[in-house]
PDB file of C-alpha atoms in Angstrom:
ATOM      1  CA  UNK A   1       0.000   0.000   0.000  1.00  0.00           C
ATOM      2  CA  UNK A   2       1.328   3.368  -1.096  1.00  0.00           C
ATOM      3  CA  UNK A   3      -0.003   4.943   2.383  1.00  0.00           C
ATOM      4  CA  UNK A   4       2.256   2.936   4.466  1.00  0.00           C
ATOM      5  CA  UNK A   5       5.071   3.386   2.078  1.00  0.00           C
ATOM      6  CA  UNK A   6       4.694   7.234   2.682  1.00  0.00           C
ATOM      7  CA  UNK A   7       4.725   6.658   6.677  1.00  0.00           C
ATOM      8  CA  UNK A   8       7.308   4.496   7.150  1.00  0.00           C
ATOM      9  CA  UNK A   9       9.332   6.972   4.738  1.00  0.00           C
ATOM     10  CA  UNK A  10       8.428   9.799   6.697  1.00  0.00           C
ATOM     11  CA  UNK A  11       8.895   7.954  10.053  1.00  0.00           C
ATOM     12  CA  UNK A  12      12.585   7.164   8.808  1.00  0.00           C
ATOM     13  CA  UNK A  13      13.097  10.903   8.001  1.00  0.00           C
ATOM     14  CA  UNK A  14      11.555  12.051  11.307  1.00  0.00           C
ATOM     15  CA  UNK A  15      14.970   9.978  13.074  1.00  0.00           C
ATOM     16  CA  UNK A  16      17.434  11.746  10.482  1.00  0.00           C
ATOM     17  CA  UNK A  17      15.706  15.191  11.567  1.00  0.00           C
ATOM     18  CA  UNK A  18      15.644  13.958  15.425  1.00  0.00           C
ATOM     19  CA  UNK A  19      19.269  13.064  14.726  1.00  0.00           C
ATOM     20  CA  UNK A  20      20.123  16.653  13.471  1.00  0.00           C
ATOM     21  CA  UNK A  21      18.267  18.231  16.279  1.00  0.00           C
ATOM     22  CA  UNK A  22      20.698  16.405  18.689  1.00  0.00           C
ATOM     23  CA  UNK A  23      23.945  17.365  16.762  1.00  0.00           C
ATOM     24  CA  UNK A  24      22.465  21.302  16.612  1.00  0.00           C
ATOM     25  CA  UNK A  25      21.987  21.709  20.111  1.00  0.00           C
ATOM     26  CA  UNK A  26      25.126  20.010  21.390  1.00  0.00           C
ATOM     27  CA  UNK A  27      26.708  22.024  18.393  1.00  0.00           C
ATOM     28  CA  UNK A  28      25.494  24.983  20.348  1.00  0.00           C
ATOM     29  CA  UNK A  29      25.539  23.937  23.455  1.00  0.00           C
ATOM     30  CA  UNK A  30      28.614  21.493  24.534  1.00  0.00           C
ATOM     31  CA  UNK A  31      31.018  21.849  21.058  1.00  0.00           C
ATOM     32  CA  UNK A  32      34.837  21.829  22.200  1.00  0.00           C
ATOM     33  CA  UNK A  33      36.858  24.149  20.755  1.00  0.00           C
ATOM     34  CA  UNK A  34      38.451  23.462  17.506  1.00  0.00           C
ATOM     35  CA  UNK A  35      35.385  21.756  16.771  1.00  0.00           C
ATOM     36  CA  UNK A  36      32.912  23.802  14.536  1.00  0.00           C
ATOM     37  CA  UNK A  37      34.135  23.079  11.429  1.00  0.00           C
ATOM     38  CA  UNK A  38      34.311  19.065  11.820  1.00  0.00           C
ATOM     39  CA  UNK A  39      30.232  19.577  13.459  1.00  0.00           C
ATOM     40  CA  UNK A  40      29.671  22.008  10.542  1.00  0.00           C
ATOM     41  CA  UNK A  41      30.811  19.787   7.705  1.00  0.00           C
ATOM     42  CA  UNK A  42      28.686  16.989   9.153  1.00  0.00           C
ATOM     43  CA  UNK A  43      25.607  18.767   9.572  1.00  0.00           C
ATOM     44  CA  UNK A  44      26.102  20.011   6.034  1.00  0.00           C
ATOM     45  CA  UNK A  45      26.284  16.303   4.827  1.00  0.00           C
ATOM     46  CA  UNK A  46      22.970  15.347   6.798  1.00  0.00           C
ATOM     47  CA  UNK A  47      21.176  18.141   5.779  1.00  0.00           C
ATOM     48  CA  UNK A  48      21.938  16.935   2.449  1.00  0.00           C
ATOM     49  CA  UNK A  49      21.155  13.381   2.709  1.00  0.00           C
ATOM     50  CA  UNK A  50      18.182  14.358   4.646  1.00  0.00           C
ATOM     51  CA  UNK A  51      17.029  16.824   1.982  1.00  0.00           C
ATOM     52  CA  UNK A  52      18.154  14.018  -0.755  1.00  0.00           C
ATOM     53  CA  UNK A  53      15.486  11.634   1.145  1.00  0.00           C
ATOM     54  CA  UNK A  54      13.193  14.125   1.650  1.00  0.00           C
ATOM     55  CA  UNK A  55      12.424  14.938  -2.357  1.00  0.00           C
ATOM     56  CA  UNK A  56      13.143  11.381  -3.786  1.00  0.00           C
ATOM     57  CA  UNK A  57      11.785  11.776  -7.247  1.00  0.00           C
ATOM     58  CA  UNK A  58       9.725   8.023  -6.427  1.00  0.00           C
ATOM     59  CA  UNK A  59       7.108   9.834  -4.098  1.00  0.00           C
ATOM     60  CA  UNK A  60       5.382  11.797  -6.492  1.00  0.00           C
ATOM     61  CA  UNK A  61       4.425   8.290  -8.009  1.00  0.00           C
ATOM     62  CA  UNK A  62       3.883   6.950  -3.857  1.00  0.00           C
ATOM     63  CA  UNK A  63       1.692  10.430  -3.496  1.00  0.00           C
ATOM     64  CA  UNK A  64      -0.393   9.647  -6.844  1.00  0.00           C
ATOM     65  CA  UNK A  65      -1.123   6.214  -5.637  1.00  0.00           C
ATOM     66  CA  UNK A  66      -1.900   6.968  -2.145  1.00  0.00           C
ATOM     67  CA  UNK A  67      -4.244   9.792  -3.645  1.00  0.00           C
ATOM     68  CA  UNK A  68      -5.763   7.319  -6.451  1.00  0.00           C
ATOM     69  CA  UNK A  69      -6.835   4.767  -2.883  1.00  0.00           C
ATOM     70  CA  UNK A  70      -8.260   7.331  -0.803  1.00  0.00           C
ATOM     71  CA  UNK A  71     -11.722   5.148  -0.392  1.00  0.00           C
ATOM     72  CA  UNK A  72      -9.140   2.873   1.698  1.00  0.00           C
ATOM     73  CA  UNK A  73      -7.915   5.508   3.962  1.00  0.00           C
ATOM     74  CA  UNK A  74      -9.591   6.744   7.837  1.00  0.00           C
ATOM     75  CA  UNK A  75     -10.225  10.788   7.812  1.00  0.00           C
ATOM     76  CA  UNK A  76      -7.081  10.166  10.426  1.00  0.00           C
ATOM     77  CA  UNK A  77      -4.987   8.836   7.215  1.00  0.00           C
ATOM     78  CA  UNK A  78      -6.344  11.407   4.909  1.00  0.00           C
ATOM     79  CA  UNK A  79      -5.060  14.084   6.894  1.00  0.00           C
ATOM     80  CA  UNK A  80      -1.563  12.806   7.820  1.00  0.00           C
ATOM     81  CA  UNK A  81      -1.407  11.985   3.722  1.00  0.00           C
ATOM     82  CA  UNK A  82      -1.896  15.883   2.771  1.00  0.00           C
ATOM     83  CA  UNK A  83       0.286  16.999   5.457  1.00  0.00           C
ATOM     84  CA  UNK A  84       3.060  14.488   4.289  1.00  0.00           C
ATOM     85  CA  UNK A  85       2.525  15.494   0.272  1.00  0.00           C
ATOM     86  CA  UNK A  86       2.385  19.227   1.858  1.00  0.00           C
ATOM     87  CA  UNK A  87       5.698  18.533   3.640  1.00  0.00           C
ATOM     88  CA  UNK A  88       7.626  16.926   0.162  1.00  0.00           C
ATOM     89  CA  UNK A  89       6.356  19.831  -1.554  1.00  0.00           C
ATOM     90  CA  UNK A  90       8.083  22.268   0.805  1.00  0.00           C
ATOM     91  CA  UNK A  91      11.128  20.235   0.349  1.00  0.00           C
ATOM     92  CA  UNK A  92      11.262  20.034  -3.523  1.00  0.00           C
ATOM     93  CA  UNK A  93      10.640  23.429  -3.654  1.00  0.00           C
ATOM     94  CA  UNK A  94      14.451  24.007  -2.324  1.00  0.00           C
ATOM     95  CA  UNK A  95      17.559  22.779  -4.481  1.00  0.00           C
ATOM     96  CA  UNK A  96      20.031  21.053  -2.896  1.00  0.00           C
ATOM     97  CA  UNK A  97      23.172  22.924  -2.958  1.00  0.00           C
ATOM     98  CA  UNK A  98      20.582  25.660  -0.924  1.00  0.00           C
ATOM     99  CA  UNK A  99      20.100  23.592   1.754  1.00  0.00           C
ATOM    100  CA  UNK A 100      23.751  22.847   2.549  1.00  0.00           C
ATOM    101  CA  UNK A 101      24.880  26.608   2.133  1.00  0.00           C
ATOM    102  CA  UNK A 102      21.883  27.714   4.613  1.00  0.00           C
ATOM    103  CA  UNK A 103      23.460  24.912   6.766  1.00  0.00           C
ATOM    104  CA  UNK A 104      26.843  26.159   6.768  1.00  0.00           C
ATOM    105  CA  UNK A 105      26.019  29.223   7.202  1.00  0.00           C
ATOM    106  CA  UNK A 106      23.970  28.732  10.128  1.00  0.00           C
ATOM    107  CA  UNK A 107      26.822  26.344  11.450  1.00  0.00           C
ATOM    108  CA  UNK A 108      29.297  29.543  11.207  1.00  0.00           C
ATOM    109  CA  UNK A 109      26.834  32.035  12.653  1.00  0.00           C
ATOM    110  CA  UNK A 110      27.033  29.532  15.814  1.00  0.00           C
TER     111      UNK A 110
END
């Protein structure tokens, strides 16, 4: 089923952004000196893998199908689906090389 498709996707990209939350905030909070650019450079790498994920060209085809079975989904699932398709959107919207110079950038402002 396309549905569960798009939420185990998402649920695997929820981790990678859990896992950036925890490398920003002890980026900010506990990095040793000498540090930043090591932290920086790997935050710019998952940014990029995350934003890589994030637009995968095979979800428009998941979102299509997942639209094209509605009948099968709860009001519950309907919702979570347009938030999800709203989400990828977003994301696509951005190119990558963006996303990893707003990272650095924010890296260096820390």
């Amino acid at each position: 089923m396309s549905y569960a498709a798009l939420v185990e996707h998402n649920r695997k990209l929820f981790r990678l952004h859990h896992v950036d939350a925890l490398a920003s905030w002890d980026e900010a909070a506990m990095m040793p000196a000498g540090g930043e650019e090591a932290r920086a450079d790997a935050l710019v790498m998952l940014r990029g893998l995350i934003h890589q994920r994030a637009t995968d060209k095979r979800l428009s085809d998941l979102f299509g199908a997942a639209r094209a079975d509605v009948q099968r989904l709860s009001p519950w699932q309907l919702a979570n689906l347009r938030l999800m398709e709203r989400e990828w959107l977003r994301a696509t919207a951005l190119p990558q090389d963006l996303v990893e110079a707003m990272s650095l950038a924010e890296s260096r402002c820390e």
